[in-house]
PDB file of C-alpha atoms and ligand atoms in Angstrom:
ATOM      1  CA  MET A   1     206.079  62.137   9.554  1.00 57.00           C
ATOM      2  CA  SER A   2     203.276  63.024  11.820  1.00 81.00           C
ATOM      3  CA  SER A   3     203.704  66.646  11.237  1.00 90.00           C
ATOM      4  CA  ILE A   4     203.114  66.217   7.445  1.00 90.00           C
ATOM      5  CA  LYS A   5     200.150  63.932   8.264  1.00 88.00           C
ATOM      6  CA  THR A   6     198.727  66.723  10.468  1.00 93.00           C
ATOM      7  CA  PHE A   7     199.387  69.121   7.640  1.00 91.00           C
ATOM      8  CA  PHE A   8     197.358  67.106   5.149  1.00 88.00           C
ATOM      9  CA  ASN A   9     194.550  66.415   7.678  1.00 92.00           C
ATOM     10  CA  SER A  10     194.358  70.197   8.799  1.00 95.00           C
ATOM     11  CA  PRO A  11     191.005  71.580   7.561  1.00 94.00           C
ATOM     12  CA  TYR A  12     193.165  74.882   6.813  1.00 96.00           C
ATOM     13  CA  THR A  13     195.116  72.778   4.170  1.00 96.00           C
ATOM     14  CA  PHE A  14     191.941  71.656   2.492  1.00 97.00           C
ATOM     15  CA  TRP A  15     190.459  75.004   2.559  1.00 97.00           C
ATOM     16  CA  ALA A  16     193.574  76.345   1.099  1.00 97.00           C
ATOM     17  CA  ILE A  17     193.454  73.889  -1.978  1.00 97.00           C
ATOM     18  CA  LEU A  18     189.780  74.821  -2.409  1.00 98.00           C
ATOM     19  CA  THR A  19     190.865  78.422  -2.619  1.00 98.00           C
ATOM     20  CA  LEU A  20     193.529  77.723  -5.214  1.00 97.00           C
ATOM     21  CA  PRO A  21     191.462  78.077  -8.343  1.00 97.00           C
ATOM     22  CA  ALA A  22     190.267  81.665  -6.958  1.00 97.00           C
ATOM     23  CA  ILE A  23     193.870  83.037  -7.222  1.00 96.00           C
ATOM     24  CA  PRO A  24     193.933  83.402 -11.094  1.00 92.00           C
ATOM     25  CA  LEU A  25     190.414  84.649 -10.891  1.00 93.00           C
ATOM     26  CA  VAL A  26     191.134  87.520  -8.541  1.00 92.00           C
ATOM     27  CA  LEU A  27     194.304  88.394 -10.529  1.00 92.00           C
ATOM     28  CA  GLY A  28     191.932  88.230 -13.622  1.00 88.00           C
ATOM     29  CA  LEU A  29     189.560  90.770 -12.176  1.00 86.00           C
ATOM     30  CA  SER A  30     192.642  93.317 -11.586  1.00 86.00           C
ATOM     31  CA  SER A  31     193.568  93.055 -15.217  1.00 84.00           C
ATOM     32  CA  ASP A  32     192.485  96.070 -17.733  1.00 85.00           C
ATOM     33  CA  ASP A  33     190.730  93.899 -20.004  1.00 88.00           C
ATOM     34  CA  PRO A  34     187.231  95.046 -20.577  1.00 86.00           C
ATOM     35  CA  GLU A  35     185.946  91.495 -21.080  1.00 91.00           C
ATOM     36  CA  ALA A  36     187.571  90.178 -17.756  1.00 92.00           C
ATOM     37  CA  ILE A  37     184.282  89.912 -15.847  1.00 93.00           C
ATOM     38  CA  LYS A  38     182.757  88.026 -18.612  1.00 93.00           C
ATOM     39  CA  ALA A  39     185.872  85.809 -19.030  1.00 94.00           C
ATOM     40  CA  LEU A  40     185.546  84.862 -15.511  1.00 96.00           C
ATOM     41  CA  LEU A  41     181.982  83.516 -15.762  1.00 96.00           C
ATOM     42  CA  HIS A  42     183.436  80.343 -17.281  1.00 96.00           C
ATOM     43  CA  PRO A  43     186.023  79.249 -14.480  1.00 97.00           C
ATOM     44  CA  THR A  44     183.608  80.282 -11.568  1.00 98.00           C
ATOM     45  CA  GLY A  45     180.714  78.155 -13.157  1.00 98.00           C
ATOM     46  CA  GLU A  46     182.931  75.318 -13.810  1.00 98.00           C
ATOM     47  CA  PHE A  47     184.385  75.123 -10.303  1.00 98.00           C
ATOM     48  CA  ALA A  48     181.088  75.478  -8.782  1.00 98.00           C
ATOM     49  CA  ALA A  49     179.920  72.514 -10.775  1.00 98.00           C
ATOM     50  CA  ARG A  50     183.222  70.367 -10.211  1.00 98.00           C
ATOM     51  CA  PHE A  51     183.042  70.964  -6.168  1.00 98.00           C
ATOM     52  CA  MET A  52     179.478  70.032  -6.357  1.00 98.00           C
ATOM     53  CA  ILE A  53     180.128  66.826  -8.349  1.00 98.00           C
ATOM     54  CA  ILE A  54     183.114  65.830  -6.376  1.00 98.00           C
ATOM     55  CA  ALA A  55     180.981  66.277  -3.128  1.00 98.00           C
ATOM     56  CA  MET A  56     178.174  64.242  -4.624  1.00 98.00           C
ATOM     57  CA  MET A  57     180.603  61.351  -5.706  1.00 98.00           C
ATOM     58  CA  ILE A  58     181.925  60.513  -2.215  1.00 98.00           C
ATOM     59  CA  THR A  59     179.126  58.405  -0.878  1.00 96.00           C
ATOM     60  CA  PRO A  60     178.949  56.282  -3.874  1.00 97.00           C
ATOM     61  CA  LEU A  61     182.613  56.040  -3.945  1.00 97.00           C
ATOM     62  CA  MET A  62     182.637  54.926  -0.379  1.00 96.00           C
ATOM     63  CA  MET A  63     180.301  52.033  -1.402  1.00 95.00           C
ATOM     64  CA  LEU A  64     182.543  51.092  -4.385  1.00 96.00           C
ATOM     65  CA  LEU A  65     185.747  51.163  -2.632  1.00 96.00           C
ATOM     66  CA  LYS A  66     184.899  49.816   0.593  1.00 91.00           C
ATOM     67  CA  GLY A  67     187.717  50.008   3.147  1.00 87.00           C
ATOM     68  CA  TRP A  68     189.670  52.610   1.069  1.00 93.00           C
ATOM     69  CA  ARG A  69     190.921  55.774   3.006  1.00 92.00           C
ATOM     70  CA  GLY A  70     190.498  58.173   0.198  1.00 94.00           C
ATOM     71  CA  PRO A  71     186.918  58.395   0.151  1.00 95.00           C
ATOM     72  CA  ARG A  72     186.736  58.185   3.771  1.00 95.00           C
ATOM     73  CA  TRP A  73     189.040  61.146   4.175  1.00 95.00           C
ATOM     74  CA  LEU A  74     187.057  63.147   1.610  1.00 96.00           C
ATOM     75  CA  MET A  75     183.848  62.272   3.512  1.00 96.00           C
ATOM     76  CA  LYS A  76     185.092  64.115   6.442  1.00 95.00           C
ATOM     77  CA  ARG A  77     185.423  67.321   4.204  1.00 96.00           C
ATOM     78  CA  ARG A  78     182.393  66.816   2.200  1.00 96.00           C
ATOM     79  CA  ARG A  79     180.779  69.890   3.908  1.00 96.00           C
ATOM     80  CA  TYR A  80     183.809  72.154   2.877  1.00 97.00           C
ATOM     81  CA  LEU A  81     183.441  71.168  -0.662  1.00 98.00           C
ATOM     82  CA  GLY A  82     179.723  71.962  -0.676  1.00 98.00           C
ATOM     83  CA  VAL A  83     180.447  75.283   0.771  1.00 97.00           C
ATOM     84  CA  ALA A  84     183.218  75.966  -1.738  1.00 98.00           C
ATOM     85  CA  ALA A  85     180.821  75.086  -4.744  1.00 98.00           C
ATOM     86  CA  PHE A  86     178.295  77.538  -3.381  1.00 98.00           C
ATOM     87  CA  ALA A  87     181.112  80.294  -2.931  1.00 98.00           C
ATOM     88  CA  TYR A  88     182.138  79.653  -6.546  1.00 98.00           C
ATOM     89  CA  ALA A  89     178.571  79.864  -7.504  1.00 98.00           C
ATOM     90  CA  PHE A  90     178.012  82.983  -5.684  1.00 98.00           C
ATOM     91  CA  ALA A  91     181.024  84.612  -7.437  1.00 97.00           C
ATOM     92  CA  HIS A  92     179.524  83.255 -10.694  1.00 98.00           C
ATOM     93  CA  ALA A  93     176.240  84.955 -10.043  1.00 98.00           C
ATOM     94  CA  ILE A  94     177.703  88.262  -8.784  1.00 97.00           C
ATOM     95  CA  LEU A  95     179.877  88.251 -11.809  1.00 96.00           C
ATOM     96  CA  TYR A  96     176.910  87.571 -14.234  1.00 96.00           C
ATOM     97  CA  LEU A  97     174.889  90.484 -12.609  1.00 96.00           C
ATOM     98  CA  ILE A  98     177.780  92.922 -12.899  1.00 95.00           C
ATOM     99  CA  ASP A  99     178.213  91.922 -16.399  1.00 94.00           C
ATOM    100  CA  GLU A 100     174.459  92.120 -17.510  1.00 94.00           C
ATOM    101  CA  GLY A 101     173.387  94.757 -15.284  1.00 93.00           C
ATOM    102  CA  ALA A 102     169.724  95.510 -15.284  1.00 92.00           C
ATOM    103  CA  VAL A 103     169.444  93.253 -18.577  1.00 92.00           C
ATOM    104  CA  ALA A 104     169.801  90.235 -16.025  1.00 91.00           C
ATOM    105  CA  PHE A 105     166.196  90.713 -15.214  1.00 92.00           C
ATOM    106  CA  THR A 106     164.616  92.544 -18.328  1.00 89.00           C
ATOM    107  CA  GLY A 107     164.516  91.901 -22.148  1.00 85.00           C
ATOM    108  CA  GLY A 108     163.436  88.251 -21.592  1.00 91.00           C
ATOM    109  CA  GLU A 109     166.988  87.369 -20.441  1.00 94.00           C
ATOM    110  CA  ILE A 110     165.473  85.402 -17.443  1.00 95.00           C
ATOM    111  CA  SER A 111     163.108  83.495 -19.715  1.00 95.00           C
ATOM    112  CA  LYS A 112     166.015  81.846 -21.610  1.00 96.00           C
ATOM    113  CA  PHE A 113     166.455  78.153 -20.610  1.00 97.00           C
ATOM    114  CA  TYR A 114     170.195  78.338 -19.765  1.00 97.00           C
ATOM    115  CA  ILE A 115     169.531  81.301 -17.474  1.00 97.00           C
ATOM    116  CA  TRP A 116     166.677  80.226 -15.415  1.00 97.00           C
ATOM    117  CA  THR A 117     168.210  76.677 -14.921  1.00 98.00           C
ATOM    118  CA  GLY A 118     171.137  78.430 -13.433  1.00 98.00           C
ATOM    119  CA  TRP A 119     169.137  80.738 -11.107  1.00 98.00           C
ATOM    120  CA  ILE A 120     167.135  77.907  -9.848  1.00 98.00           C
ATOM    121  CA  ALA A 121     170.365  75.667  -9.211  1.00 98.00           C
ATOM    122  CA  PHE A 122     171.651  78.663  -7.456  1.00 98.00           C
ATOM    123  CA  LEU A 123     168.610  79.425  -5.201  1.00 98.00           C
ATOM    124  CA  ILE A 124     168.580  75.719  -4.095  1.00 98.00           C
ATOM    125  CA  PHE A 125     172.315  76.067  -3.279  1.00 98.00           C
ATOM    126  CA  VAL A 126     171.494  78.904  -0.858  1.00 98.00           C
ATOM    127  CA  PRO A 127     169.581  76.873   2.003  1.00 98.00           C
ATOM    128  CA  LEU A 128     172.030  74.089   1.618  1.00 98.00           C
ATOM    129  CA  ALA A 129     175.033  76.623   2.252  1.00 97.00           C
ATOM    130  CA  VAL A 130     173.227  78.366   5.127  1.00 97.00           C
ATOM    131  CA  THR A 131     172.427  75.057   7.075  1.00 97.00           C
ATOM    132  CA  SER A 132     176.052  73.756   6.536  1.00 96.00           C
ATOM    133  CA  THR A 133     177.247  74.684  10.135  1.00 96.00           C
ATOM    134  CA  ASP A 134     177.382  72.163  13.018  1.00 95.00           C
ATOM    135  CA  GLY A 135     174.592  74.187  14.797  1.00 97.00           C
ATOM    136  CA  TRP A 136     172.198  73.922  11.816  1.00 97.00           C
ATOM    137  CA  VAL A 137     173.167  70.216  11.515  1.00 96.00           C
ATOM    138  CA  ARG A 138     172.084  69.524  15.160  1.00 97.00           C
ATOM    139  CA  LYS A 139     168.961  71.705  15.077  1.00 98.00           C
ATOM    140  CA  LEU A 140     167.463  69.945  12.027  1.00 98.00           C
ATOM    141  CA  GLY A 141     168.517  66.554  13.048  1.00 97.00           C
ATOM    142  CA  PRO A 142     167.295  64.044  10.301  1.00 97.00           C
ATOM    143  CA  ARG A 143     165.782  66.964   8.366  1.00 98.00           C
ATOM    144  CA  TRP A 144     169.059  68.012   7.506  1.00 97.00           C
ATOM    145  CA  LYS A 145     169.674  65.125   5.225  1.00 96.00           C
ATOM    146  CA  THR A 146     166.437  65.376   3.694  1.00 97.00           C
ATOM    147  CA  LEU A 147     167.221  69.000   2.808  1.00 98.00           C
ATOM    148  CA  GLN A 148     170.612  67.986   1.566  1.00 97.00           C
ATOM    149  CA  ARG A 149     168.929  65.721  -0.979  1.00 97.00           C
ATOM    150  CA  PHE A 150     167.902  68.878  -2.863  1.00 98.00           C
ATOM    151  CA  ILE A 151     171.319  68.932  -4.246  1.00 98.00           C
ATOM    152  CA  TYR A 152     170.186  66.329  -6.589  1.00 98.00           C
ATOM    153  CA  GLY A 153     167.844  68.857  -8.243  1.00 98.00           C
ATOM    154  CA  ALA A 154     170.500  71.460  -8.329  1.00 98.00           C
ATOM    155  CA  ALA A 155     172.815  68.860 -10.206  1.00 98.00           C
ATOM    156  CA  VAL A 156     170.181  67.981 -12.742  1.00 98.00           C
ATOM    157  CA  LEU A 157     169.747  71.788 -13.387  1.00 98.00           C
ATOM    158  CA  THR A 158     173.416  72.540 -13.449  1.00 98.00           C
ATOM    159  CA  LEU A 159     173.846  69.748 -15.947  1.00 98.00           C
ATOM    160  CA  LEU A 160     171.031  71.435 -18.193  1.00 98.00           C
ATOM    161  CA  HIS A 161     172.344  75.002 -17.676  1.00 98.00           C
ATOM    162  CA  TRP A 162     175.909  73.941 -18.804  1.00 98.00           C
ATOM    163  CA  ALA A 163     174.560  71.891 -21.730  1.00 98.00           C
ATOM    164  CA  ALA A 164     172.264  74.440 -22.991  1.00 98.00           C
ATOM    165  CA  LEU A 165     174.893  77.191 -23.323  1.00 97.00           C
ATOM    166  CA  HIS A 166     175.566  78.480 -26.866  1.00 94.00           C
ATOM    167  CA  GLU A 167     172.550  76.433 -28.345  1.00 95.00           C
ATOM    168  CA  TRP A 168     173.385  73.389 -26.671  1.00 97.00           C
ATOM    169  CA  GLY A 169     177.130  73.635 -27.407  1.00 97.00           C
ATOM    170  CA  GLY A 170     177.907  72.935 -23.772  1.00 97.00           C
ATOM    171  CA  VAL A 171     176.582  69.221 -24.020  1.00 98.00           C
ATOM    172  CA  GLY A 172     180.103  67.756 -24.453  1.00 98.00           C
ATOM    173  CA  ALA A 173     181.758  69.595 -21.571  1.00 97.00           C
ATOM    174  CA  ALA A 174     178.925  69.089 -19.391  1.00 98.00           C
ATOM    175  CA  MET A 175     178.724  65.383 -19.941  1.00 98.00           C
ATOM    176  CA  VAL A 176     182.569  65.095 -19.510  1.00 98.00           C
ATOM    177  CA  HIS A 177     182.025  66.513 -16.147  1.00 98.00           C
ATOM    178  CA  PHE A 178     178.688  64.595 -15.055  1.00 98.00           C
ATOM    179  CA  VAL A 179     179.386  61.172 -16.518  1.00 98.00           C
ATOM    180  CA  PRO A 180     181.510  59.951 -13.635  1.00 98.00           C
ATOM    181  CA  LEU A 181     178.769  60.994 -10.985  1.00 98.00           C
ATOM    182  CA  ILE A 182     176.077  59.559 -13.160  1.00 98.00           C
ATOM    183  CA  ALA A 183     178.018  56.381 -13.469  1.00 98.00           C
ATOM    184  CA  LEU A 184     178.522  56.231  -9.729  1.00 98.00           C
ATOM    185  CA  GLU A 185     174.975  57.029  -9.090  1.00 98.00           C
ATOM    186  CA  ALA A 186     173.821  53.939 -11.204  1.00 98.00           C
ATOM    187  CA  TYR A 187     176.166  51.740  -9.210  1.00 98.00           C
ATOM    188  CA  ARG A 188     174.551  52.934  -6.111  1.00 97.00           C
ATOM    189  CA  LEU A 189     171.210  52.405  -7.229  1.00 97.00           C
ATOM    190  CA  GLY A 190     172.235  48.957  -8.207  1.00 97.00           C
ATOM    191  CA  TYR A 191     173.880  48.305  -5.011  1.00 95.00           C
ATOM    192  CA  ASN A 192     170.888  49.298  -2.963  1.00 95.00           C
ATOM    193  CA  LEU A 193     168.492  47.468  -5.133  1.00 96.00           C
ATOM    194  CA  ARG A 194     170.584  44.169  -4.665  1.00 94.00           C
ATOM    195  CA  ARG A 195     170.724  44.657  -0.835  1.00 92.00           C
ATOM    196  CA  GLN A 196     166.970  45.292  -0.680  1.00 93.00           C
ATOM    197  CA  ARG A 197     166.254  42.112  -2.676  1.00 93.00           C
ATOM    198  CA  SER A 198     168.716  40.094  -0.627  1.00 91.00           C
ATOM    199  CA  ARG A 199     166.699  41.240   2.512  1.00 86.00           C
ATOM    200  CA  VAL A 200     163.386  40.173   1.027  1.00 84.00           C
ATOM    201  CA  VAL A 201     164.674  36.609   0.106  1.00 72.00           C
TER     202      VAL A 201
HETATM  203  C1  LIG B 301     172.989  82.266 -10.456  1.00 72.79           C
HETATM  204  C2  LIG B 301     172.396  81.992 -11.812  1.00 72.79           C
HETATM  205  C3  LIG B 301     173.228  81.776 -12.711  1.00 72.79           C
HETATM  206  C4  LIG B 301     173.464  82.438 -13.903  1.00 72.79           C
HETATM  207  C5  LIG B 301     172.702  83.735 -14.200  1.00 72.79           C
HETATM  208  C6  LIG B 301     174.465  81.821 -14.763  1.00 72.79           C
HETATM  209  C7  LIG B 301     174.790  82.290 -16.186  1.00 72.79           C
HETATM  210  C8  LIG B 301     175.820  82.058 -16.804  1.00 72.79           C
HETATM  211  C9  LIG B 301     176.426  82.415 -18.015  1.00 72.79           C
HETATM  212  C10 LIG B 301     175.768  83.717 -18.669  1.00 72.79           C
HETATM  213  C11 LIG B 301     177.270  81.658 -18.446  1.00 72.79           C
HETATM  214  C12 LIG B 301     178.276  81.783 -19.599  1.00 72.79           C
HETATM  215  C13 LIG B 301     177.659  81.858 -20.800  1.00 72.79           C
HETATM  216  C14 LIG B 301     178.614  82.114 -21.913  1.00 72.79           C
HETATM  217  O1  LIG B 301     179.565  81.370 -22.287  1.00 72.79           O
HETATM  218  O2  LIG B 301     178.471  83.329 -22.286  1.00 72.79           O
HETATM  219  C15 LIG B 301     177.348  80.572 -17.523  1.00 72.79           C
HETATM  220  C16 LIG B 301     178.234  79.327 -17.617  1.00 72.79           C
HETATM  221  C17 LIG B 301     178.356  78.281 -16.754  1.00 72.79           C
HETATM  222  N1  LIG B 301     177.672  78.129 -15.443  1.00 72.79           N
HETATM  223 FE1  LIG B 301     176.216  79.436 -14.799  1.00 72.79          FE
HETATM  224  N2  LIG B 301     174.892  80.722 -14.134  1.00 72.79           N
HETATM  225  C18 LIG B 301     174.268  80.636 -12.960  1.00 72.79           C
HETATM  226  C19 LIG B 301     174.397  79.494 -12.022  1.00 72.79           C
HETATM  227  C20 LIG B 301     175.233  78.572 -12.115  1.00 72.79           C
HETATM  228  C21 LIG B 301     175.429  77.403 -11.157  1.00 72.79           C
HETATM  229  C22 LIG B 301     174.654  77.591  -9.938  1.00 72.79           C
HETATM  230  C23 LIG B 301     176.374  76.858 -11.543  1.00 72.79           C
HETATM  231  C24 LIG B 301     177.009  75.500 -10.916  1.00 72.79           C
HETATM  232  C25 LIG B 301     176.839  74.950  -9.913  1.00 72.79           C
HETATM  233  C26 LIG B 301     176.715  77.236 -12.812  1.00 72.79           C
HETATM  234  C27 LIG B 301     177.528  76.598 -13.688  1.00 72.79           C
HETATM  235  C28 LIG B 301     178.004  77.100 -14.903  1.00 72.79           C
HETATM  236  C29 LIG B 301     179.005  76.268 -15.767  1.00 72.79           C
HETATM  237  C30 LIG B 301     179.822  75.108 -15.624  1.00 72.79           C
HETATM  238  C31 LIG B 301     179.065  77.150 -16.975  1.00 72.79           C
HETATM  239  C32 LIG B 301     179.975  76.921 -18.222  1.00 72.79           C
HETATM  240  C33 LIG B 301     181.284  77.415 -18.166  1.00 72.79           C
HETATM  241  C34 LIG B 301     182.141  77.184 -19.334  1.00 72.79           C
HETATM  242  O3  LIG B 301     181.760  77.599 -20.320  1.00 72.79           O
HETATM  243  O4  LIG B 301     183.161  76.566 -19.208  1.00 72.79           O
HETATM  244  N3  LIG B 301     176.045  78.346 -13.119  1.00 72.79           N
HETATM  245  N4  LIG B 301     176.480  80.579 -16.423  1.00 72.79           N
END
């Protein structure tokens, strides 16, 4: 029994789970299909967004499901989820650059709403991923948490980026993914407001 527990609690097992969606992506790259790179833009973008959303849902879930082990188990692995979100976003950006080539920065491509929102979301991800190590957490102290709050900006930009795809045809898929997070954040806001009020009274 304890060896099963050790297996599930191992960070390597969690990393293996986070890597699973990359397997069909790598296999897709080795196909002869000339559209293979373009086709991989979708799953890499989706998994970047999904892992970011799951990482952001953990704190409000802990508030909602007080005492439950699931959210606490995830909380210990939240940084891994953030790094995985960055890794998929990085692959997404590289695939986009390979697919578009020089056009990515010319011909007005970057001025398109759904493109610049993606780039800014990605640029926000970079310092968050770089400072995800224990060394940076120690070095930055309380400023680390402040820096991590930039993820909210990246999330809003990702939502807009996704929704604006294909002349705003991405709204449905983006909302399906973001509504649980929005609902949990609304719950968290209400919870904090109630606590503040009860302290004042
Ligand atoms: C690095 C800058 C980025 C660029 C240039 C970019 C560009 C693109 C492009 C061209 C598409 C596909 C459009 C099509 O269907 O033809 C796409 C889709 C998508 N991107 Fe990005 N993106 C960027 C960053 C991000 C980031 C940081 C995230 C998430 C954290 C993200 C999430 C998504 C999602 C979820 C989709 C939709 C996938 C689907 O259709 O199911 N993107 N992006």
